[in-house]
Amino acid sequence: MVQFTLFGWTHIVLLCCVVQSHLIIQNCFEGLYWLLYPASMVICNDIMAYFFGFFFGKTPLIKLSPKKTWEGFIGGFFATMVFGVIVSKTMYQFKHLICPVEFDGSSLVISNCDPGYVFNQQTFNLPAGIQGVLSIFGVSWTSISLRPIHFHGAVMAMFASLIAPFGGFFASGFKRAFKLKDFGDLIPGHGGVIDRMDCQFLMGTFVFVYYYSFIKSVSVNSVLQIIYGMSGESQLDLYQSLGDHLSSRGLL
């Protein structure tokens, strides 16, 4: 029985620490933006929920964390949404944050990339239903111009303020089980570094899944990264196959 218990704990540690750390590292390789932006929203939500709860909190939110209140939870949500828009507009201006790390054949470098569609201004046609609703208020918009990152940022802000805090609730239950208030006392009123990371793993996993599901697109650079990682013999085979294919299409 003891062996099965240790076996279970080993897999939980691997799942909660090793796997999620790997996903966060993959986010870093796609650009520091995908690490710093989500992490900053979790930190903002945590701080603003604390302040809203401190000044306005009256309704308990969850028994696992007695000091958490509905007022703090809702206030943190709106503050995080506003923060997400402001920070997004600031961070995407820096290429060294949004450009992925690439392998040039000998070392890892931050490329001088084209930001891509997600960071560039795009025009989207509004559905007929939304146009009909706007026309009631005298607004005759048929399209809207924005950067897709604003929409994706709003989704991440909602996750950071509505779902990620449950990682903190889990940590609170863990601390209560061992009769601990915080994992540390480095930051007055907030605990230590570990207390600040209880939501980050959950947020990092979500960003990884969301990015690879809805944002990442195949580019020449991403294909080259795969080719650079192949053996010399495989690269020659690919070169020969690609040459034959292009020749058959009359491109060579």
PDB file of C-alpha atoms in Angstrom:
ATOM      1  CA  MET A   1       0.000   0.000   0.000  1.00  0.00           C
ATOM      2  CA  VAL A   2       2.851   2.369   0.890  1.00  0.00           C
ATOM      3  CA  GLN A   3       4.519   1.718  -2.454  1.00  0.00           C
ATOM      4  CA  PHE A   4       1.337   2.612  -4.348  1.00  0.00           C
ATOM      5  CA  THR A   5       0.996   5.805  -2.281  1.00  0.00           C
ATOM      6  CA  LEU A   6       4.562   6.845  -3.107  1.00  0.00           C
ATOM      7  CA  PHE A   7       3.966   5.895  -6.739  1.00  0.00           C
ATOM      8  CA  GLY A   8       0.899   8.158  -6.820  1.00  0.00           C
ATOM      9  CA  TRP A   9       2.692  11.078  -5.178  1.00  0.00           C
ATOM     10  CA  THR A  10       5.587  10.725  -7.618  1.00  0.00           C
ATOM     11  CA  HIS A  11       3.244  11.086 -10.568  1.00  0.00           C
ATOM     12  CA  ILE A  12       1.427  14.039  -8.997  1.00  0.00           C
ATOM     13  CA  VAL A  13       4.747  15.837  -8.466  1.00  0.00           C
ATOM     14  CA  LEU A  14       5.773  15.106 -12.059  1.00  0.00           C
ATOM     15  CA  LEU A  15       2.437  16.372 -13.362  1.00  0.00           C
ATOM     16  CA  CYS A  16       2.271  19.509 -11.207  1.00  0.00           C
ATOM     17  CA  CYS A  17       5.931  20.533 -11.393  1.00  0.00           C
ATOM     18  CA  VAL A  18       7.932  18.904 -14.184  1.00  0.00           C
ATOM     19  CA  VAL A  19       5.273  18.855 -16.916  1.00  0.00           C
ATOM     20  CA  GLN A  20       3.979  22.341 -16.200  1.00  0.00           C
ATOM     21  CA  SER A  21       7.514  23.725 -15.962  1.00  0.00           C
ATOM     22  CA  HIS A  22       8.238  22.208 -19.376  1.00  0.00           C
ATOM     23  CA  LEU A  23       5.152  23.920 -20.843  1.00  0.00           C
ATOM     24  CA  ILE A  24       6.189  27.283 -19.383  1.00  0.00           C
ATOM     25  CA  ILE A  25       9.666  26.890 -20.910  1.00  0.00           C
ATOM     26  CA  GLN A  26       8.043  26.198 -24.282  1.00  0.00           C
ATOM     27  CA  ASN A  27       6.097  29.452 -23.873  1.00  0.00           C
ATOM     28  CA  CYS A  28       9.418  31.261 -23.368  1.00  0.00           C
ATOM     29  CA  PHE A  29      10.784  29.830 -26.626  1.00  0.00           C
ATOM     30  CA  GLU A  30       7.822  31.337 -28.490  1.00  0.00           C
ATOM     31  CA  GLY A  31       8.745  34.771 -27.123  1.00  0.00           C
ATOM     32  CA  LEU A  32       9.130  36.235 -23.660  1.00  0.00           C
ATOM     33  CA  TYR A  33       5.785  37.957 -24.204  1.00  0.00           C
ATOM     34  CA  TRP A  34       4.000  34.629 -23.633  1.00  0.00           C
ATOM     35  CA  LEU A  35       5.675  34.287 -20.231  1.00  0.00           C
ATOM     36  CA  LEU A  36       5.695  37.847 -18.907  1.00  0.00           C
ATOM     37  CA  TYR A  37       2.246  38.949 -20.092  1.00  0.00           C
ATOM     38  CA  PRO A  38       0.230  36.090 -18.507  1.00  0.00           C
ATOM     39  CA  ALA A  39       2.404  36.122 -15.376  1.00  0.00           C
ATOM     40  CA  SER A  40       1.868  39.873 -14.905  1.00  0.00           C
ATOM     41  CA  MET A  41      -1.916  39.437 -15.145  1.00  0.00           C
ATOM     42  CA  VAL A  42      -1.895  36.737 -12.452  1.00  0.00           C
ATOM     43  CA  ILE A  43       0.177  39.005 -10.200  1.00  0.00           C
ATOM     44  CA  CYS A  44      -2.133  41.956 -10.905  1.00  0.00           C
ATOM     45  CA  ASN A  45      -5.238  39.898 -10.130  1.00  0.00           C
ATOM     46  CA  ASP A  46      -3.729  38.603  -6.904  1.00  0.00           C
ATOM     47  CA  ILE A  47      -2.776  42.080  -5.691  1.00  0.00           C
ATOM     48  CA  MET A  48      -5.990  43.827  -6.751  1.00  0.00           C
ATOM     49  CA  ALA A  49      -8.192  41.067  -5.305  1.00  0.00           C
ATOM     50  CA  TYR A  50      -6.335  41.554  -2.014  1.00  0.00           C
ATOM     51  CA  PHE A  51      -6.898  45.322  -2.000  1.00  0.00           C
ATOM     52  CA  PHE A  52     -10.555  45.138  -3.079  1.00  0.00           C
ATOM     53  CA  GLY A  53     -11.156  42.466  -0.467  1.00  0.00           C
ATOM     54  CA  PHE A  54      -9.341  44.455   2.211  1.00  0.00           C
ATOM     55  CA  PHE A  55     -11.326  47.655   1.658  1.00  0.00           C
ATOM     56  CA  PHE A  56     -14.694  46.344   0.456  1.00  0.00           C
ATOM     57  CA  GLY A  57     -14.778  42.638   1.292  1.00  0.00           C
ATOM     58  CA  LYS A  58     -17.786  41.411   3.277  1.00  0.00           C
ATOM     59  CA  THR A  59     -19.007  38.219   1.568  1.00  0.00           C
ATOM     60  CA  PRO A  60     -16.823  35.088   2.041  1.00  0.00           C
ATOM     61  CA  LEU A  61     -15.902  33.367  -1.222  1.00  0.00           C
ATOM     62  CA  ILE A  62     -14.606  29.927  -0.228  1.00  0.00           C
ATOM     63  CA  LYS A  63     -14.011  28.152   3.076  1.00  0.00           C
ATOM     64  CA  LEU A  64     -10.536  26.948   2.077  1.00  0.00           C
ATOM     65  CA  SER A  65      -9.361  30.558   2.127  1.00  0.00           C
ATOM     66  CA  PRO A  66     -11.394  32.497   4.726  1.00  0.00           C
ATOM     67  CA  LYS A  67      -9.980  35.906   3.763  1.00  0.00           C
ATOM     68  CA  LYS A  68     -11.052  35.590   0.108  1.00  0.00           C
ATOM     69  CA  THR A  69     -14.255  37.525  -0.619  1.00  0.00           C
ATOM     70  CA  TRP A  70     -16.618  37.925  -3.554  1.00  0.00           C
ATOM     71  CA  GLU A  71     -15.908  41.654  -3.601  1.00  0.00           C
ATOM     72  CA  GLY A  72     -12.184  40.990  -3.965  1.00  0.00           C
ATOM     73  CA  PHE A  73     -12.779  38.311  -6.601  1.00  0.00           C
ATOM     74  CA  ILE A  74     -15.000  40.568  -8.745  1.00  0.00           C
ATOM     75  CA  GLY A  75     -12.827  43.654  -8.228  1.00  0.00           C
ATOM     76  CA  GLY A  76      -9.740  41.692  -9.205  1.00  0.00           C
ATOM     77  CA  PHE A  77     -11.506  40.534 -12.379  1.00  0.00           C
ATOM     78  CA  PHE A  78     -12.267  44.061 -13.644  1.00  0.00           C
ATOM     79  CA  ALA A  79      -8.850  45.386 -12.617  1.00  0.00           C
ATOM     80  CA  THR A  80      -7.116  42.521 -14.455  1.00  0.00           C
ATOM     81  CA  MET A  81      -9.141  43.140 -17.634  1.00  0.00           C
ATOM     82  CA  VAL A  82      -8.089  46.820 -17.673  1.00  0.00           C
ATOM     83  CA  PHE A  83      -4.497  45.938 -16.783  1.00  0.00           C
ATOM     84  CA  GLY A  84      -4.362  43.344 -19.576  1.00  0.00           C
ATOM     85  CA  VAL A  85      -5.322  45.899 -22.241  1.00  0.00           C
ATOM     86  CA  ILE A  86      -2.814  48.498 -21.008  1.00  0.00           C
ATOM     87  CA  VAL A  87       0.112  46.089 -20.646  1.00  0.00           C
ATOM     88  CA  SER A  88      -0.596  44.405 -23.986  1.00  0.00           C
ATOM     89  CA  LYS A  89      -0.385  47.742 -25.812  1.00  0.00           C
ATOM     90  CA  THR A  90       2.958  48.398 -24.134  1.00  0.00           C
ATOM     91  CA  MET A  91       4.662  45.016 -24.462  1.00  0.00           C
ATOM     92  CA  TYR A  92       3.982  44.199 -28.124  1.00  0.00           C
ATOM     93  CA  GLN A  93       6.004  47.261 -29.157  1.00  0.00           C
ATOM     94  CA  PHE A  94       9.245  45.475 -28.194  1.00  0.00           C
ATOM     95  CA  LYS A  95      10.418  42.901 -30.742  1.00  0.00           C
ATOM     96  CA  HIS A  96      12.752  41.180 -28.291  1.00  0.00           C
ATOM     97  CA  LEU A  97       9.647  40.221 -26.289  1.00  0.00           C
ATOM     98  CA  ILE A  98       7.416  38.977 -29.106  1.00  0.00           C
ATOM     99  CA  CYS A  99      10.011  37.288 -31.346  1.00  0.00           C
ATOM    100  CA  PRO A 100      10.607  33.573 -30.706  1.00  0.00           C
ATOM    101  CA  VAL A 101      13.910  31.971 -29.846  1.00  0.00           C
ATOM    102  CA  GLU A 102      15.329  30.228 -32.922  1.00  0.00           C
ATOM    103  CA  PHE A 103      18.127  27.781 -33.617  1.00  0.00           C
ATOM    104  CA  ASP A 104      20.440  29.052 -36.374  1.00  0.00           C
ATOM    105  CA  GLY A 105      22.262  25.769 -36.754  1.00  0.00           C
ATOM    106  CA  SER A 106      24.796  26.336 -34.000  1.00  0.00           C
ATOM    107  CA  SER A 107      23.130  28.288 -31.170  1.00  0.00           C
ATOM    108  CA  LEU A 108      19.850  29.687 -29.851  1.00  0.00           C
ATOM    109  CA  VAL A 109      19.170  33.309 -30.800  1.00  0.00           C
ATOM    110  CA  ILE A 110      16.241  35.739 -30.544  1.00  0.00           C
ATOM    111  CA  SER A 111      15.246  36.402 -34.135  1.00  0.00           C
ATOM    112  CA  ASN A 112      14.457  39.785 -35.660  1.00  0.00           C
ATOM    113  CA  CYS A 113      11.050  38.528 -36.732  1.00  0.00           C
ATOM    114  CA  ASP A 114       8.007  39.871 -38.479  1.00  0.00           C
ATOM    115  CA  PRO A 115       5.466  40.262 -35.627  1.00  0.00           C
ATOM    116  CA  GLY A 116       2.834  38.368 -37.611  1.00  0.00           C
ATOM    117  CA  TYR A 117      -0.897  38.808 -37.901  1.00  0.00           C
ATOM    118  CA  VAL A 118      -1.619  38.491 -34.168  1.00  0.00           C
ATOM    119  CA  PHE A 119       0.311  41.684 -33.365  1.00  0.00           C
ATOM    120  CA  ASN A 120      -0.638  43.668 -36.493  1.00  0.00           C
ATOM    121  CA  GLN A 121      -3.771  45.721 -37.099  1.00  0.00           C
ATOM    122  CA  GLN A 122      -6.497  43.639 -38.792  1.00  0.00           C
ATOM    123  CA  THR A 123      -9.979  44.478 -40.082  1.00  0.00           C
ATOM    124  CA  PHE A 124     -12.835  42.101 -39.242  1.00  0.00           C
ATOM    125  CA  ASN A 125     -16.359  42.153 -40.660  1.00  0.00           C
ATOM    126  CA  LEU A 126     -19.037  42.192 -37.978  1.00  0.00           C
ATOM    127  CA  PRO A 127     -21.741  39.476 -38.105  1.00  0.00           C
ATOM    128  CA  ALA A 128     -25.174  40.627 -39.279  1.00  0.00           C
ATOM    129  CA  GLY A 129     -26.644  40.015 -35.825  1.00  0.00           C
ATOM    130  CA  ILE A 130     -24.160  42.354 -34.135  1.00  0.00           C
ATOM    131  CA  GLN A 131     -24.689  44.962 -36.847  1.00  0.00           C
ATOM    132  CA  GLY A 132     -28.438  44.769 -36.172  1.00  0.00           C
ATOM    133  CA  VAL A 133     -27.935  45.308 -32.442  1.00  0.00           C
ATOM    134  CA  LEU A 134     -25.627  48.284 -33.068  1.00  0.00           C
ATOM    135  CA  SER A 135     -28.102  49.823 -35.509  1.00  0.00           C
ATOM    136  CA  ILE A 136     -30.661  50.035 -32.679  1.00  0.00           C
ATOM    137  CA  PHE A 137     -28.318  52.489 -30.965  1.00  0.00           C
ATOM    138  CA  GLY A 138     -27.674  54.399 -34.183  1.00  0.00           C
ATOM    139  CA  VAL A 139     -24.245  52.836 -34.809  1.00  0.00           C
ATOM    140  CA  SER A 140     -23.692  51.771 -38.433  1.00  0.00           C
ATOM    141  CA  TRP A 141     -20.456  49.790 -38.100  1.00  0.00           C
ATOM    142  CA  THR A 142     -19.977  46.950 -40.591  1.00  0.00           C
ATOM    143  CA  SER A 143     -16.406  46.131 -39.602  1.00  0.00           C
ATOM    144  CA  ILE A 144     -13.970  46.718 -36.784  1.00  0.00           C
ATOM    145  CA  SER A 145     -10.214  47.255 -36.863  1.00  0.00           C
ATOM    146  CA  LEU A 146      -8.069  45.905 -34.034  1.00  0.00           C
ATOM    147  CA  ARG A 147      -5.031  43.787 -33.241  1.00  0.00           C
ATOM    148  CA  PRO A 148      -5.940  40.111 -32.593  1.00  0.00           C
ATOM    149  CA  ILE A 149      -3.683  40.149 -29.526  1.00  0.00           C
ATOM    150  CA  HIS A 150      -6.257  42.378 -27.809  1.00  0.00           C
ATOM    151  CA  PHE A 151      -8.874  39.647 -28.117  1.00  0.00           C
ATOM    152  CA  HIS A 152      -6.439  36.914 -27.063  1.00  0.00           C
ATOM    153  CA  GLY A 153      -5.294  39.121 -24.189  1.00  0.00           C
ATOM    154  CA  ALA A 154      -8.893  39.486 -22.999  1.00  0.00           C
ATOM    155  CA  VAL A 155      -9.283  35.691 -22.988  1.00  0.00           C
ATOM    156  CA  MET A 156      -6.080  35.263 -20.966  1.00  0.00           C
ATOM    157  CA  ALA A 157      -7.136  38.042 -18.583  1.00  0.00           C
ATOM    158  CA  MET A 158     -10.450  36.282 -17.955  1.00  0.00           C
ATOM    159  CA  PHE A 159      -8.648  33.004 -17.255  1.00  0.00           C
ATOM    160  CA  ALA A 160      -6.141  34.749 -14.968  1.00  0.00           C
ATOM    161  CA  SER A 161      -8.924  36.324 -12.913  1.00  0.00           C
ATOM    162  CA  LEU A 162     -11.642  33.635 -12.979  1.00  0.00           C
ATOM    163  CA  ILE A 163      -9.894  30.242 -13.219  1.00  0.00           C
ATOM    164  CA  ALA A 164      -6.238  30.652 -12.206  1.00  0.00           C
ATOM    165  CA  PRO A 165      -7.163  31.754  -8.631  1.00  0.00           C
ATOM    166  CA  PHE A 166      -8.397  28.217  -8.013  1.00  0.00           C
ATOM    167  CA  GLY A 167      -4.753  27.169  -8.107  1.00  0.00           C
ATOM    168  CA  GLY A 168      -4.360  29.491  -5.134  1.00  0.00           C
ATOM    169  CA  PHE A 169      -7.402  27.962  -3.438  1.00  0.00           C
ATOM    170  CA  PHE A 170      -5.823  24.524  -3.826  1.00  0.00           C
ATOM    171  CA  ALA A 171      -2.599  25.845  -2.286  1.00  0.00           C
ATOM    172  CA  SER A 172      -4.644  27.387   0.546  1.00  0.00           C
ATOM    173  CA  GLY A 173      -6.210  24.017   1.299  1.00  0.00           C
ATOM    174  CA  PHE A 174      -2.748  22.441   1.261  1.00  0.00           C
ATOM    175  CA  LYS A 175      -1.441  25.054   3.711  1.00  0.00           C
ATOM    176  CA  ARG A 176      -4.466  24.675   6.001  1.00  0.00           C
ATOM    177  CA  ALA A 177      -3.883  20.911   6.099  1.00  0.00           C
ATOM    178  CA  PHE A 178      -0.391  21.556   7.491  1.00  0.00           C
ATOM    179  CA  LYS A 179      -1.566  24.490   9.649  1.00  0.00           C
ATOM    180  CA  LEU A 180       0.483  27.048   7.719  1.00  0.00           C
ATOM    181  CA  LYS A 181      -0.607  30.602   6.941  1.00  0.00           C
ATOM    182  CA  ASP A 182       1.881  31.150   4.112  1.00  0.00           C
ATOM    183  CA  PHE A 183       4.824  29.309   2.563  1.00  0.00           C
ATOM    184  CA  GLY A 184       7.061  32.282   3.412  1.00  0.00           C
ATOM    185  CA  ASP A 185       7.075  35.845   4.741  1.00  0.00           C
ATOM    186  CA  LEU A 186       9.172  37.723   2.164  1.00  0.00           C
ATOM    187  CA  ILE A 187       6.268  39.980   1.063  1.00  0.00           C
ATOM    188  CA  PRO A 188       4.205  41.400   3.969  1.00  0.00           C
ATOM    189  CA  GLY A 189       0.567  40.392   3.628  1.00  0.00           C
ATOM    190  CA  HIS A 190       1.261  38.164   0.632  1.00  0.00           C
ATOM    191  CA  GLY A 191       3.660  35.503   1.896  1.00  0.00           C
ATOM    192  CA  GLY A 192       6.768  34.321   0.074  1.00  0.00           C
ATOM    193  CA  VAL A 193       7.852  33.528  -3.458  1.00  0.00           C
ATOM    194  CA  ILE A 194       6.081  30.144  -3.440  1.00  0.00           C
ATOM    195  CA  ASP A 195       2.827  31.864  -2.482  1.00  0.00           C
ATOM    196  CA  ARG A 196       3.122  33.985  -5.618  1.00  0.00           C
ATOM    197  CA  MET A 197       3.604  30.913  -7.821  1.00  0.00           C
ATOM    198  CA  ASP A 198       0.507  28.935  -6.797  1.00  0.00           C
ATOM    199  CA  CYS A 199      -1.500  30.276  -9.782  1.00  0.00           C
ATOM    200  CA  GLN A 200       1.361  30.639 -12.252  1.00  0.00           C
ATOM    201  CA  PHE A 201       1.659  26.946 -13.135  1.00  0.00           C
ATOM    202  CA  LEU A 202      -2.036  26.735 -13.971  1.00  0.00           C
ATOM    203  CA  MET A 203      -1.815  29.926 -16.031  1.00  0.00           C
ATOM    204  CA  GLY A 204       1.310  28.735 -17.848  1.00  0.00           C
ATOM    205  CA  THR A 205      -0.374  25.475 -18.851  1.00  0.00           C
ATOM    206  CA  PHE A 206      -3.424  27.323 -20.162  1.00  0.00           C
ATOM    207  CA  VAL A 207      -1.275  29.744 -22.202  1.00  0.00           C
ATOM    208  CA  PHE A 208       0.623  26.821 -23.759  1.00  0.00           C
ATOM    209  CA  VAL A 209      -2.573  25.019 -24.800  1.00  0.00           C
ATOM    210  CA  TYR A 210      -4.253  28.237 -25.960  1.00  0.00           C
ATOM    211  CA  TYR A 211      -1.236  29.451 -27.931  1.00  0.00           C
ATOM    212  CA  TYR A 212      -0.688  26.171 -29.795  1.00  0.00           C
ATOM    213  CA  SER A 213      -4.443  25.737 -30.403  1.00  0.00           C
ATOM    214  CA  PHE A 214      -5.496  29.214 -31.553  1.00  0.00           C
ATOM    215  CA  ILE A 215      -2.459  31.457 -32.170  1.00  0.00           C
ATOM    216  CA  LYS A 216       0.603  29.617 -33.454  1.00  0.00           C
ATOM    217  CA  SER A 217       0.838  29.247 -37.218  1.00  0.00           C
ATOM    218  CA  VAL A 218       3.345  27.417 -39.436  1.00  0.00           C
ATOM    219  CA  SER A 219       6.054  29.699 -40.827  1.00  0.00           C
ATOM    220  CA  VAL A 220       9.251  29.270 -42.806  1.00  0.00           C
ATOM    221  CA  ASN A 221      11.278  29.846 -39.638  1.00  0.00           C
ATOM    222  CA  SER A 222       9.409  27.176 -37.683  1.00  0.00           C
ATOM    223  CA  VAL A 223       9.988  24.661 -40.508  1.00  0.00           C
ATOM    224  CA  LEU A 224      13.691  25.579 -40.604  1.00  0.00           C
ATOM    225  CA  GLN A 225      13.983  24.922 -36.869  1.00  0.00           C
ATOM    226  CA  ILE A 226      12.813  21.356 -37.474  1.00  0.00           C
ATOM    227  CA  ILE A 227      15.210  20.919 -40.402  1.00  0.00           C
ATOM    228  CA  TYR A 228      18.174  22.243 -38.376  1.00  0.00           C
ATOM    229  CA  GLY A 229      17.458  19.602 -35.753  1.00  0.00           C
ATOM    230  CA  MET A 230      17.633  16.752 -38.280  1.00  0.00           C
ATOM    231  CA  SER A 231      20.722  14.702 -38.979  1.00  0.00           C
ATOM    232  CA  GLY A 232      22.906  15.578 -41.985  1.00  0.00           C
ATOM    233  CA  GLU A 233      21.743  12.486 -43.878  1.00  0.00           C
ATOM    234  CA  SER A 234      18.083  13.360 -43.299  1.00  0.00           C
ATOM    235  CA  GLN A 235      18.689  16.939 -44.429  1.00  0.00           C
ATOM    236  CA  LEU A 236      20.245  15.660 -47.681  1.00  0.00           C
ATOM    237  CA  ASP A 237      17.280  13.317 -48.240  1.00  0.00           C
ATOM    238  CA  LEU A 238      14.906  16.216 -47.680  1.00  0.00           C
ATOM    239  CA  TYR A 239      16.909  18.411 -50.064  1.00  0.00           C
ATOM    240  CA  GLN A 240      16.747  15.744 -52.778  1.00  0.00           C
ATOM    241  CA  SER A 241      13.021  15.101 -52.251  1.00  0.00           C
ATOM    242  CA  LEU A 242      12.190  18.809 -52.222  1.00  0.00           C
ATOM    243  CA  GLY A 243      14.269  19.368 -55.383  1.00  0.00           C
ATOM    244  CA  ASP A 244      12.473  16.546 -57.204  1.00  0.00           C
ATOM    245  CA  HIS A 245       9.088  17.912 -56.116  1.00  0.00           C
ATOM    246  CA  LEU A 246       9.856  21.461 -57.243  1.00  0.00           C
ATOM    247  CA  SER A 247      11.265  20.172 -60.536  1.00  0.00           C
ATOM    248  CA  SER A 248       8.109  18.189 -61.199  1.00  0.00           C
ATOM    249  CA  ARG A 249       6.061  21.355 -60.716  1.00  0.00           C
ATOM    250  CA  GLY A 250       8.294  23.285 -63.117  1.00  0.00           C
ATOM    251  CA  LEU A 251       9.557  25.640 -60.404  1.00  0.00           C
ATOM    252  CA  LEU A 252      13.214  24.661 -60.913  1.00  0.00           C
TER     253      LEU A 252
END
